[in-house]
Short mmCIF file of C-alpha atoms and ligand atoms in Angstrom, two decimals:
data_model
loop_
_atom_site.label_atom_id
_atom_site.label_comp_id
_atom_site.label_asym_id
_atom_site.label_seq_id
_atom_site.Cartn_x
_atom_site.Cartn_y
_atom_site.Cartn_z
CA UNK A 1 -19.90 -44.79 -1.01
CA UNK A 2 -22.05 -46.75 1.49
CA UNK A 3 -25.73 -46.08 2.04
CA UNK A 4 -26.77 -44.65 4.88
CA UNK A 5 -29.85 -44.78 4.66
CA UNK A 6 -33.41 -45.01 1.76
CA UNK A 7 -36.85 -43.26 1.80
CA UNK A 8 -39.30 -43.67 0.14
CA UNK A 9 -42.40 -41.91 -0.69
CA UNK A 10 -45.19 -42.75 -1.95
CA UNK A 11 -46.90 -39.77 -3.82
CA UNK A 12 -50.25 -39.37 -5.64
CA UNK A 13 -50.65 -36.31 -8.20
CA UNK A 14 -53.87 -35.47 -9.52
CA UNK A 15 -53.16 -35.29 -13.69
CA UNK A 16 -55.08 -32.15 -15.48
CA UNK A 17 -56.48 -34.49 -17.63
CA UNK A 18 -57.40 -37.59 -17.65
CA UNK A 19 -55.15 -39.73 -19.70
CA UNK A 20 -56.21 -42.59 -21.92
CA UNK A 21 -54.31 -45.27 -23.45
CA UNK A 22 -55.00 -49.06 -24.78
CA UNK A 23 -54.73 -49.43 -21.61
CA UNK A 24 -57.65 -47.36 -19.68
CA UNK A 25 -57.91 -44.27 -17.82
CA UNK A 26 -55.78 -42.59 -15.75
CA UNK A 27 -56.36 -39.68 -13.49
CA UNK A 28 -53.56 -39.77 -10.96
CA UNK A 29 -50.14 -40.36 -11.17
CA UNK A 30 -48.87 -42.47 -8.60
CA UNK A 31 -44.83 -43.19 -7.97
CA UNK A 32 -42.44 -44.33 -5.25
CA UNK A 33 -39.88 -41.82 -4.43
CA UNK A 34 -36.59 -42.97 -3.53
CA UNK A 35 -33.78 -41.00 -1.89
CA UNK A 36 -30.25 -42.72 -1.08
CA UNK A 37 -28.86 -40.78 1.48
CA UNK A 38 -24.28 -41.14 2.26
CA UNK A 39 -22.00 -38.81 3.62
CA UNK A 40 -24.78 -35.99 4.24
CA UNK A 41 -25.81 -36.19 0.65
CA UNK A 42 -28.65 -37.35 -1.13
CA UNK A 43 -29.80 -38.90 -4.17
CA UNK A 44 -33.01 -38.93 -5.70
CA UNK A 45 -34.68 -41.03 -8.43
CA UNK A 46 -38.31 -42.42 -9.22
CA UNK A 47 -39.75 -45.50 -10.08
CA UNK A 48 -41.79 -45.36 -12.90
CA UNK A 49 -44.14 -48.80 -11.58
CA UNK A 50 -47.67 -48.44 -11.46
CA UNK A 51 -50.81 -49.23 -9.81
CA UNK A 52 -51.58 -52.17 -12.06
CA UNK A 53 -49.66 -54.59 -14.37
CA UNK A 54 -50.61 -53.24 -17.81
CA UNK A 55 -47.15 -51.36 -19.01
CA UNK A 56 -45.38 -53.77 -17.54
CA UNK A 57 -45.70 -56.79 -15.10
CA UNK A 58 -44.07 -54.66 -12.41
CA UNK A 59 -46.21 -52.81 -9.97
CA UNK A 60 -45.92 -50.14 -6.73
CA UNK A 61 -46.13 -53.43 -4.80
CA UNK A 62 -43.64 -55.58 -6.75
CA UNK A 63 -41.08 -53.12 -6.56
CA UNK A 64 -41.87 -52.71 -2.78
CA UNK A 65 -41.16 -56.33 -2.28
CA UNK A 66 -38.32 -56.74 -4.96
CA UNK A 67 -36.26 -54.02 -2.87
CA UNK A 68 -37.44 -55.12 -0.09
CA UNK A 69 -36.52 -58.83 -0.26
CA UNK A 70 -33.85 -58.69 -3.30
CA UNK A 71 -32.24 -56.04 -4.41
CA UNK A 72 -31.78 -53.77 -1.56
CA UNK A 73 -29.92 -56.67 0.23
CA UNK A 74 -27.84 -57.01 -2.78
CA UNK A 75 -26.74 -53.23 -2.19
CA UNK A 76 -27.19 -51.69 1.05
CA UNK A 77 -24.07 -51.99 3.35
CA UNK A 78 -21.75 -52.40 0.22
CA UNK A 79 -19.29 -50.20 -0.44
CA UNK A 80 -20.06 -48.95 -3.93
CA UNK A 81 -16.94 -47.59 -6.17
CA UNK A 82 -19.41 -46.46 -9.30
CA UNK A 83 -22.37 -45.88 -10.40
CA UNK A 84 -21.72 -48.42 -13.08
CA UNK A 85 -21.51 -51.29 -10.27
CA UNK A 86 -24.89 -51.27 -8.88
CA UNK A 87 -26.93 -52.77 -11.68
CA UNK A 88 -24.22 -55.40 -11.81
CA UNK A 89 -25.32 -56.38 -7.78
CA UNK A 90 -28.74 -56.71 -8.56
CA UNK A 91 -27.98 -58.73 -11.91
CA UNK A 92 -28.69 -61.84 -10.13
CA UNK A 93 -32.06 -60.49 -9.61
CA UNK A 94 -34.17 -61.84 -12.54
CA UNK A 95 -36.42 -58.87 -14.38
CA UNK A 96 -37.71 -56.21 -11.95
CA UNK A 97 -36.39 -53.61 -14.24
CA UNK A 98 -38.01 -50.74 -13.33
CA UNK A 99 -37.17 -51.66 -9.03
CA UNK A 100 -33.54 -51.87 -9.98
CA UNK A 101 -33.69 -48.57 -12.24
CA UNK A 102 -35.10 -46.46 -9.88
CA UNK A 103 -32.24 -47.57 -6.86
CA UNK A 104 -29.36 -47.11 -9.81
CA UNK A 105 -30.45 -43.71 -10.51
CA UNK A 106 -30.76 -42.79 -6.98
CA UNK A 107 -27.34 -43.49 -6.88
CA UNK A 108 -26.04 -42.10 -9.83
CA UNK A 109 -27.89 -38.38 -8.30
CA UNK A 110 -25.56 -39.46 -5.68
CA UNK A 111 -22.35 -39.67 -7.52
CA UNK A 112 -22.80 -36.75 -9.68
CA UNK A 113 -23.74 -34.44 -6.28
CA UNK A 114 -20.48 -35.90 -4.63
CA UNK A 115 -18.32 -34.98 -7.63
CA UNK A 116 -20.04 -31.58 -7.93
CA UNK A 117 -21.11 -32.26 -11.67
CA UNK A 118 -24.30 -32.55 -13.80
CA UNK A 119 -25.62 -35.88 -13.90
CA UNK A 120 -25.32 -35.69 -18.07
CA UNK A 121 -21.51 -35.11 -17.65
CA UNK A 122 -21.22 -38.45 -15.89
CA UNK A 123 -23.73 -39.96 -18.05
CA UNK A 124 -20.92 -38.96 -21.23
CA UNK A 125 -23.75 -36.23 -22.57
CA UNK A 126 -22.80 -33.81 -24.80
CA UNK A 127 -22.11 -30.16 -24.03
CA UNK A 128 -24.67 -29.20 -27.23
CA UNK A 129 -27.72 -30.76 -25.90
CA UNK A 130 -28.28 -28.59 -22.66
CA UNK A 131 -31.52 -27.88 -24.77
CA UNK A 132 -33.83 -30.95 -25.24
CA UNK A 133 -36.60 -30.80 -28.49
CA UNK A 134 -39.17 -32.49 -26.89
CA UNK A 135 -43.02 -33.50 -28.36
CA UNK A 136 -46.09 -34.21 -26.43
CA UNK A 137 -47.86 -37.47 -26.04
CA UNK A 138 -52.03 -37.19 -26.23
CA UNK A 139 -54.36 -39.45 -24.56
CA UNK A 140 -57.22 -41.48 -27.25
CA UNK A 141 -59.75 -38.38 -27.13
CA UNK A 142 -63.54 -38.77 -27.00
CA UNK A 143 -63.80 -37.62 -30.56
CA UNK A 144 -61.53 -36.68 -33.85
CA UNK A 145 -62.55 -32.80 -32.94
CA UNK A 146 -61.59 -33.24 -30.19
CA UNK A 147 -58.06 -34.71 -30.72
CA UNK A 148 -57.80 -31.77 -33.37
CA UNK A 149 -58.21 -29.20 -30.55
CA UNK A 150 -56.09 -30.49 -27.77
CA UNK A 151 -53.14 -31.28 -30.43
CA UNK A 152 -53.25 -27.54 -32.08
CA UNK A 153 -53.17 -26.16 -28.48
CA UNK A 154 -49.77 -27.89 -27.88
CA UNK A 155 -48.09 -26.83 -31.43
CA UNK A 156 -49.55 -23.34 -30.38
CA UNK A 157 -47.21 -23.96 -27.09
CA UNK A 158 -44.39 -25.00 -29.33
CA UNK A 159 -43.99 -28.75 -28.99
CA UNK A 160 -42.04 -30.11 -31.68
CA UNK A 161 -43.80 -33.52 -32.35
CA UNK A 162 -47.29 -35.06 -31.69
CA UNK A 163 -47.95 -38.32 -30.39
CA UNK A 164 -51.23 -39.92 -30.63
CA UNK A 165 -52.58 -42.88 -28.63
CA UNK A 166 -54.49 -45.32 -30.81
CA UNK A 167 -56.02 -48.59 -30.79
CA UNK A 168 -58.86 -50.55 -33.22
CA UNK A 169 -61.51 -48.48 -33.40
CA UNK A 170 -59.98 -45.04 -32.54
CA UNK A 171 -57.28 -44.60 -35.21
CA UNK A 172 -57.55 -43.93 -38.63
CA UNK A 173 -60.15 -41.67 -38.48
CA UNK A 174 -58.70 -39.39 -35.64
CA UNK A 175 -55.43 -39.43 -37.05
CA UNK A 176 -56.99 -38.38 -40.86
CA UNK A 177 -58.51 -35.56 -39.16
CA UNK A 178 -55.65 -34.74 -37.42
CA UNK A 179 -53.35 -34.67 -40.22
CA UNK A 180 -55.44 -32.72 -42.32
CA UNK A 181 -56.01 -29.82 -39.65
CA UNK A 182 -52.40 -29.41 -38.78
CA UNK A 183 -50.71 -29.88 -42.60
CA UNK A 184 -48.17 -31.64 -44.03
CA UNK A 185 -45.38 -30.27 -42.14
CA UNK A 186 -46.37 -30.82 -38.67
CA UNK A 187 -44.79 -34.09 -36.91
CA UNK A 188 -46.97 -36.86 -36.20
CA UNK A 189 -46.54 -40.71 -34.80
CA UNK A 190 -49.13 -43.10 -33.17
CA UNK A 191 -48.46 -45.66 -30.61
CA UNK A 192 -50.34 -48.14 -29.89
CA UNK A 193 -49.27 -49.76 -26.91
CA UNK A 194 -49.66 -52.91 -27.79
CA UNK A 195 -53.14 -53.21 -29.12
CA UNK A 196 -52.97 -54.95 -32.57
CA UNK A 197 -51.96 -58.34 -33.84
CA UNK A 198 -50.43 -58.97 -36.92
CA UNK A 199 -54.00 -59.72 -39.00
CA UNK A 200 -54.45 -56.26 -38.58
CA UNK A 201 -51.91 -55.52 -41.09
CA UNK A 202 -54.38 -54.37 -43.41
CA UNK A 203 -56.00 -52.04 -41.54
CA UNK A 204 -52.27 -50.81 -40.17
CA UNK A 205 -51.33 -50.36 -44.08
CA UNK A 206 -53.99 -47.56 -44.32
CA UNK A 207 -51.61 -45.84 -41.56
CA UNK A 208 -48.59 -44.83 -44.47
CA UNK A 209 -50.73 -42.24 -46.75
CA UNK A 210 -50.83 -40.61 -43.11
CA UNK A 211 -46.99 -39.95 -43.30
CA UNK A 212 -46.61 -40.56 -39.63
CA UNK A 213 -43.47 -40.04 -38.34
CA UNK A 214 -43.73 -43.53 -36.60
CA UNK A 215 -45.86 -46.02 -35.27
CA UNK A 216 -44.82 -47.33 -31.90
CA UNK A 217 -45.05 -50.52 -30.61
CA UNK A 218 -48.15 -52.11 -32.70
CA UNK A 219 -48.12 -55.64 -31.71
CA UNK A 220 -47.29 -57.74 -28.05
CA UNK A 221 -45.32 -56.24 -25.46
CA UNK A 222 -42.32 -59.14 -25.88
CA UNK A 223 -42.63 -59.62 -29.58
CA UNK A 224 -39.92 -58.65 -32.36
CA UNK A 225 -40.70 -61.62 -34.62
CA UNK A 226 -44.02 -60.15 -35.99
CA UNK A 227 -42.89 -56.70 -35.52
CA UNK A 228 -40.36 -57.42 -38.25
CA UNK A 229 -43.09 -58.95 -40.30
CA UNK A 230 -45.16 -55.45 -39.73
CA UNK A 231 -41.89 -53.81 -40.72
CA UNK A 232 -41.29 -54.73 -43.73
CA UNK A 233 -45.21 -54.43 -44.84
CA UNK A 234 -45.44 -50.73 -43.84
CA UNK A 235 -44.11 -47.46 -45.23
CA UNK A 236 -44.34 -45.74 -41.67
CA UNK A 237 -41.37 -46.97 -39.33
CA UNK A 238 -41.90 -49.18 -36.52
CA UNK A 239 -40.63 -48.05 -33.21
CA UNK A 240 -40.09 -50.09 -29.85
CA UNK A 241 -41.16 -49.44 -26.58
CA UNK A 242 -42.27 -52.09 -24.31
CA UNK A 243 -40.25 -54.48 -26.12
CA UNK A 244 -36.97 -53.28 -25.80
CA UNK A 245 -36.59 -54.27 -22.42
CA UNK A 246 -32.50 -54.46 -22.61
CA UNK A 247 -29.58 -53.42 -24.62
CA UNK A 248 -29.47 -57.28 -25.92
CA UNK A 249 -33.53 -56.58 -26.83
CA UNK A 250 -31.81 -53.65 -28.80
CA UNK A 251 -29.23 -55.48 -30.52
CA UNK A 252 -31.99 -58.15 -31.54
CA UNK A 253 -34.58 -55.93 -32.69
CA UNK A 254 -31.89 -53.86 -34.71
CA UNK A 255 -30.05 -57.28 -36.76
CA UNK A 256 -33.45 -58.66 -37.27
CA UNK A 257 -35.04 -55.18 -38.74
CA UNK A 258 -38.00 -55.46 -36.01
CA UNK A 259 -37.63 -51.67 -35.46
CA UNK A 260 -36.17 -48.58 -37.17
CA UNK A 261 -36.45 -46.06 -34.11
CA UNK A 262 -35.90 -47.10 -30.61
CA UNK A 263 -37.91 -45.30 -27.61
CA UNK A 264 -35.39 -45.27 -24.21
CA UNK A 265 -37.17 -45.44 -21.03
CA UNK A 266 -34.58 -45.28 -18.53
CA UNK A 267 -36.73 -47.32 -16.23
CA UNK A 268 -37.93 -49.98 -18.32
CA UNK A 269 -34.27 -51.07 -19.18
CA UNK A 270 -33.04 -50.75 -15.70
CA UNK A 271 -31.02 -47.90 -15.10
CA UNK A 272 -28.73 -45.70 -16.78
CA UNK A 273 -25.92 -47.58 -17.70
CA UNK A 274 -28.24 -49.88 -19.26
CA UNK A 275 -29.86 -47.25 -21.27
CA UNK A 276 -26.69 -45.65 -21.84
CA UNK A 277 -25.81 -49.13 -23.54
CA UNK A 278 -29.30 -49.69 -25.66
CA UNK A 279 -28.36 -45.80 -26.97
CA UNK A 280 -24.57 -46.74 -27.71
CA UNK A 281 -25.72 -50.02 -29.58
CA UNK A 282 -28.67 -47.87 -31.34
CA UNK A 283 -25.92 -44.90 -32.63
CA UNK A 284 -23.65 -47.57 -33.88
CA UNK A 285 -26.19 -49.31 -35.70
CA UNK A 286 -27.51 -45.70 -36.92
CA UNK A 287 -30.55 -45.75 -35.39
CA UNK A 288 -32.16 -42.69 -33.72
CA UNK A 289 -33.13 -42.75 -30.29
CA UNK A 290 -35.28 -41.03 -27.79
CA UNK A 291 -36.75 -40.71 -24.73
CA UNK A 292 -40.07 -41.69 -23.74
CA UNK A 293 -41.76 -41.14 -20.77
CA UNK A 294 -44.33 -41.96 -18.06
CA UNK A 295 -45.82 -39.42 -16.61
CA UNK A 296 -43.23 -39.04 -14.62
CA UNK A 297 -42.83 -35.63 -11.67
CA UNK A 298 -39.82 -33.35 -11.98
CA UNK A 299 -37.82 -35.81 -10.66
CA UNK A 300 -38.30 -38.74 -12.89
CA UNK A 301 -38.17 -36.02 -15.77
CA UNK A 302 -34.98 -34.57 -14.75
CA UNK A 303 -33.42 -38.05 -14.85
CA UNK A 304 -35.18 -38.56 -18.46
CA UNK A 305 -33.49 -35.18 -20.13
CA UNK A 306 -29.88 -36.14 -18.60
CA UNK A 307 -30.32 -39.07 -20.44
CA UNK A 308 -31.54 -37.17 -23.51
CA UNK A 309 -28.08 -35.27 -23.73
CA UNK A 310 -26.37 -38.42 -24.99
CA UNK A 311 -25.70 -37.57 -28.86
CA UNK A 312 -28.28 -40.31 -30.47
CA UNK A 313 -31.49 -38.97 -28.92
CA UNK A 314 -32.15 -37.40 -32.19
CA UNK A 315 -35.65 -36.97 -32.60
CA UNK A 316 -37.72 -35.13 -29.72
CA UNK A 317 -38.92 -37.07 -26.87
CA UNK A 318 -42.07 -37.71 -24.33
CA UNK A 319 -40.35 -35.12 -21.56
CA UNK A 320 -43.07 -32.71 -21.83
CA UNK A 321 -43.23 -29.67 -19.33
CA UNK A 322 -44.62 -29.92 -15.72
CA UNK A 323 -48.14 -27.85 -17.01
CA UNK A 324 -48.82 -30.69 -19.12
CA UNK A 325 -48.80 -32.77 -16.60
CA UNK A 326 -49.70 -31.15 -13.53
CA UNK A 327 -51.22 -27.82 -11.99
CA UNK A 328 -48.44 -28.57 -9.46
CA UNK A 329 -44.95 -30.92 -10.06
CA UNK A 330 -43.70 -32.03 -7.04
CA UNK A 331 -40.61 -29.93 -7.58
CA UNK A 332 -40.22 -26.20 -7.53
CA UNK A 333 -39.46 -24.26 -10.32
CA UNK A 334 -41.29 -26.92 -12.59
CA UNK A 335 -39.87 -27.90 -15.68
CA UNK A 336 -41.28 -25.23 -18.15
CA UNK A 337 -41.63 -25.26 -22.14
CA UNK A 338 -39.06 -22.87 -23.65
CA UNK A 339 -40.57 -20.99 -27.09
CA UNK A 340 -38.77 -22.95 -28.99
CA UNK A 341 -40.35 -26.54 -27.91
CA UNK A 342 -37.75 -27.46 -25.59
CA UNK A 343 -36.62 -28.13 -22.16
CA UNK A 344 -33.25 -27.27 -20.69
CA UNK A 345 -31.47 -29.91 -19.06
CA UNK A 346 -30.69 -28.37 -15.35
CA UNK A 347 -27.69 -27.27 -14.94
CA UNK A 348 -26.77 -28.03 -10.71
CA UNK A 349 -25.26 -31.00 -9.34
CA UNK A 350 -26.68 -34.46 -10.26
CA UNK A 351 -30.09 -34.31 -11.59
CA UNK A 352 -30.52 -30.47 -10.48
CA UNK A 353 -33.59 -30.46 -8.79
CA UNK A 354 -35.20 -31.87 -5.47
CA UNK A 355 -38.55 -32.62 -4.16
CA UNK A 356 -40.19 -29.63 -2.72
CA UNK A 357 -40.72 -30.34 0.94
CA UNK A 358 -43.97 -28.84 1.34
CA UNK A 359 -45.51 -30.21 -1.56
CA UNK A 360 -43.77 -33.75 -0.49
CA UNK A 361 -45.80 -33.62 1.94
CA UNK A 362 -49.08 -32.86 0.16
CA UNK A 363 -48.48 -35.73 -1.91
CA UNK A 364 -46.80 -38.23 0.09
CA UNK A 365 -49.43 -40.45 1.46
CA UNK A 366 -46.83 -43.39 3.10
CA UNK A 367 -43.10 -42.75 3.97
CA UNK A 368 -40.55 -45.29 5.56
CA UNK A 369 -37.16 -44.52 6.07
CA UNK A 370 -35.01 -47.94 5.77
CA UNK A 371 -31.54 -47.33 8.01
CA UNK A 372 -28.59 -49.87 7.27
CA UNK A 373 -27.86 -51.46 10.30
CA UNK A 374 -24.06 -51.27 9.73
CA UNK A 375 -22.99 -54.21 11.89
CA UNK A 376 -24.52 -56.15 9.19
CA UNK A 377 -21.96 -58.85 7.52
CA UNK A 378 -24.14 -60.69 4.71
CA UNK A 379 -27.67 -63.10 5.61
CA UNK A 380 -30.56 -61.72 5.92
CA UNK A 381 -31.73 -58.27 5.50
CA UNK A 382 -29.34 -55.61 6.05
CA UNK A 383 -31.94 -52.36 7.50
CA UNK A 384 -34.51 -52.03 10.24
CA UNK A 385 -37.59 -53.54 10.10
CA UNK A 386 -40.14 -51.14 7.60
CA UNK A 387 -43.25 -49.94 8.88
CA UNK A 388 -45.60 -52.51 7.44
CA UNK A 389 -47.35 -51.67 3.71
O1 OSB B 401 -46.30 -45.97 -24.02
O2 OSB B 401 -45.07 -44.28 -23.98
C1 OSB B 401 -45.95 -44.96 -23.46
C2 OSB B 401 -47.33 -43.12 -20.42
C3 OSB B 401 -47.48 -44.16 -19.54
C4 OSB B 401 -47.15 -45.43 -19.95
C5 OSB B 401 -46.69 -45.66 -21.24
C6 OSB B 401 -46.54 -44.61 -22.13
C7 OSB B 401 -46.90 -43.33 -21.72
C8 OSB B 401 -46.86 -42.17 -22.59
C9 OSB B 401 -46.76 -40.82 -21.94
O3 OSB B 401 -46.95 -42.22 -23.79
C10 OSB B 401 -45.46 -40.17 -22.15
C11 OSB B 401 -45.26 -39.00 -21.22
O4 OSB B 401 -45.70 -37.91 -21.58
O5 OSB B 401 -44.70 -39.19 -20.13
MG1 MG B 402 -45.14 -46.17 -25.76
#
């Protein structure tokens, strides 16, 4: 295939709650839209950047000027044979992860629509996991209570796992209290994002009575050296996030026992068939996967639970439904919580779903369409001049 032509849209949804994290607060989600359009088909994906550089270095504005000035070159006005091949023409692209990711998975909405087949069938999924166990990640609350009262809401709606943002100060406590409302039985883990060092390995040790299901990435966002330390100090498996930022990261973390559960973020990695990879290395290795999230609309989500079909996602992920998100997703039907805490992977061509146009349009606050100007034979930029951002 050869692109025709890519949007993008950049939409702002107001969250239902606020959502806080070692990070701060947020109270909108904001995300570029891309859609690849070929042949009279299109392909969807979005980037899962944000306004600032606190997840990750990348931003709304460094992906704008990473496709803009590097990668889209690299793939516009090729003729592409696989899905498989595009993070391969950006590979000269240093980092930029979660720019690349978003135009790979575009693409791979593309291929799957073209050959009339669920994205998770080209993704190697398996035929079992059209269901999807998935938990629910809670924002640090204002007090223990009130972490108590949000969480039992969300069992009461059937998610299988609860994950609770921490960070010095707002941790033991909350999760004690948490633990003791909801029993032994119920699934709990913690992540941190990033918000201890490794002299708080005392106060991280009083985490294992707790019997947390894991604690996810504890210490700096590109450290697996002191993560192994913390490893082998606490009861309560470590899990990576932010520092698994490639299937070599996976690999690493694995042989040097830095991590005994790996969180996928399609984005993060850069694509699917880099995901696909971090999961394959992960299953050999026996370690479970699964798939995280950020916030993402339908269409980010629908990507995540294609994913999520590949056989080592074994414990439930961050792909809650739309209503915990949202009072409105950007696509129509949302994604809804089935009784029995899961989500079921759509079952139409490629991803399955599409942005609603009317609520596109509600949301969108900037759209440029980029148009391949197909005389063009290498140099230079290779589409029409964007409307300036
Ligand atoms: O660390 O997993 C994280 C959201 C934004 C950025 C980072 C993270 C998260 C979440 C939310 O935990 C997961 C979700 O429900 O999408
Ligand atoms: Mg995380």
């Amino acid at each position: 295939m050869r692109i025709d032509a890519v949007d993008l849209d950049f939409v702002q949804i107001p969250l239902k709650a606020p959502f806080e994290t070692s990070f701060g607060i947020e109270t909108v989600k904001s995300a570029w839209l891309v859609t690849v359009t070929s042949e009279g088909l299109r392909g969807y994906a979005e980037c899962v950047a944000d306004v600032q550089p606190l997840y990750s270095e990348e931003t709304h504005a460094s992906v704008y000027f990473a496709w803009k000035n590097a990668l889209l070159p690299r793939v516009l006005a090729q003729d592409i044979a696989s899905p498989e091949v595009v993070i391969q023409l950006m590979d000269p692209v240093r980092g930029n992860r979660m720019a690349k990711a978003a135009v790979e998975m575009a693409i791979w909405d593309w291929f799957a629509k073209s050959q009339g087949k669920p994205l998770w069938e080209l993704l190697g999924g398996d035929p079992s996991r059209m269901r999807i166990p998935v938990g629910v990640s809670i924002g640090i609350q204002p007090s223990p209570s009130a972490l108590v009262e949000v969480a039992e809401q969300y069992l009461a709606q059937g998610y299988r796992r609860l994950k609770v943002k921490i960070k010095p100060g707002s941790d033991i406590g909350p999760l004690t209290a948490l633990r003791r409302a909801v029993g032994p039985q119920a699934a709990i883990m913690a992540d941190a994002n990033s918000a201890y060092r490794l002299s708080d390995i005392d106060r991280l040790r009083e985490l294992d009575p707790l019997d947390l299901m894991m604690l996810e990435q504890p210490l700096a966002e590109d450290d697996l050296v002191d993560h192994r330390v913390l490893a082998q100090a606490l009861r309560t498996p470590i899990c990576l996030d932010e520092a698994i930022r490639s299937d070599d990261d996976a690999r690493k973390a694995i042989e040097l026992g830095s991590c005994r559960i790996i969180n996928v973020k399609v984005g993060r990695v850069g694509g699917h068939a880099r995901a696909r990879r971090v999961h394959d290395i992960a299953a050999a290795a026996g370690v479970p996967v699964w798939c995280g999230g950020m916030l993402e609309t339908g269409i980010g989500r629908a990507h995540n639970l294609h994913m999520s079909t590949l056989l080592d996602f074994r414990l439930p992920g961050d792909t809650s439904a739309s209503d915990r998100y949202f009072e409105q997703d950007i696509i129509d039907p949302p994604f809804r919580l089935n009784p029995d805490g899961t989500l079921t992977v759509p079952s139409g061509p490629g991803i399955g779903v599409e942005p609603d146009g009317d609520r596109l349009q509600r949301f969108s606050s900037h759209h440029e369409t980029w148009h391949v100007q197909k005389q063009w034979q290498g140099g230079g930029v290779p589409y029409g001049s964007p409307t300036s951002f």
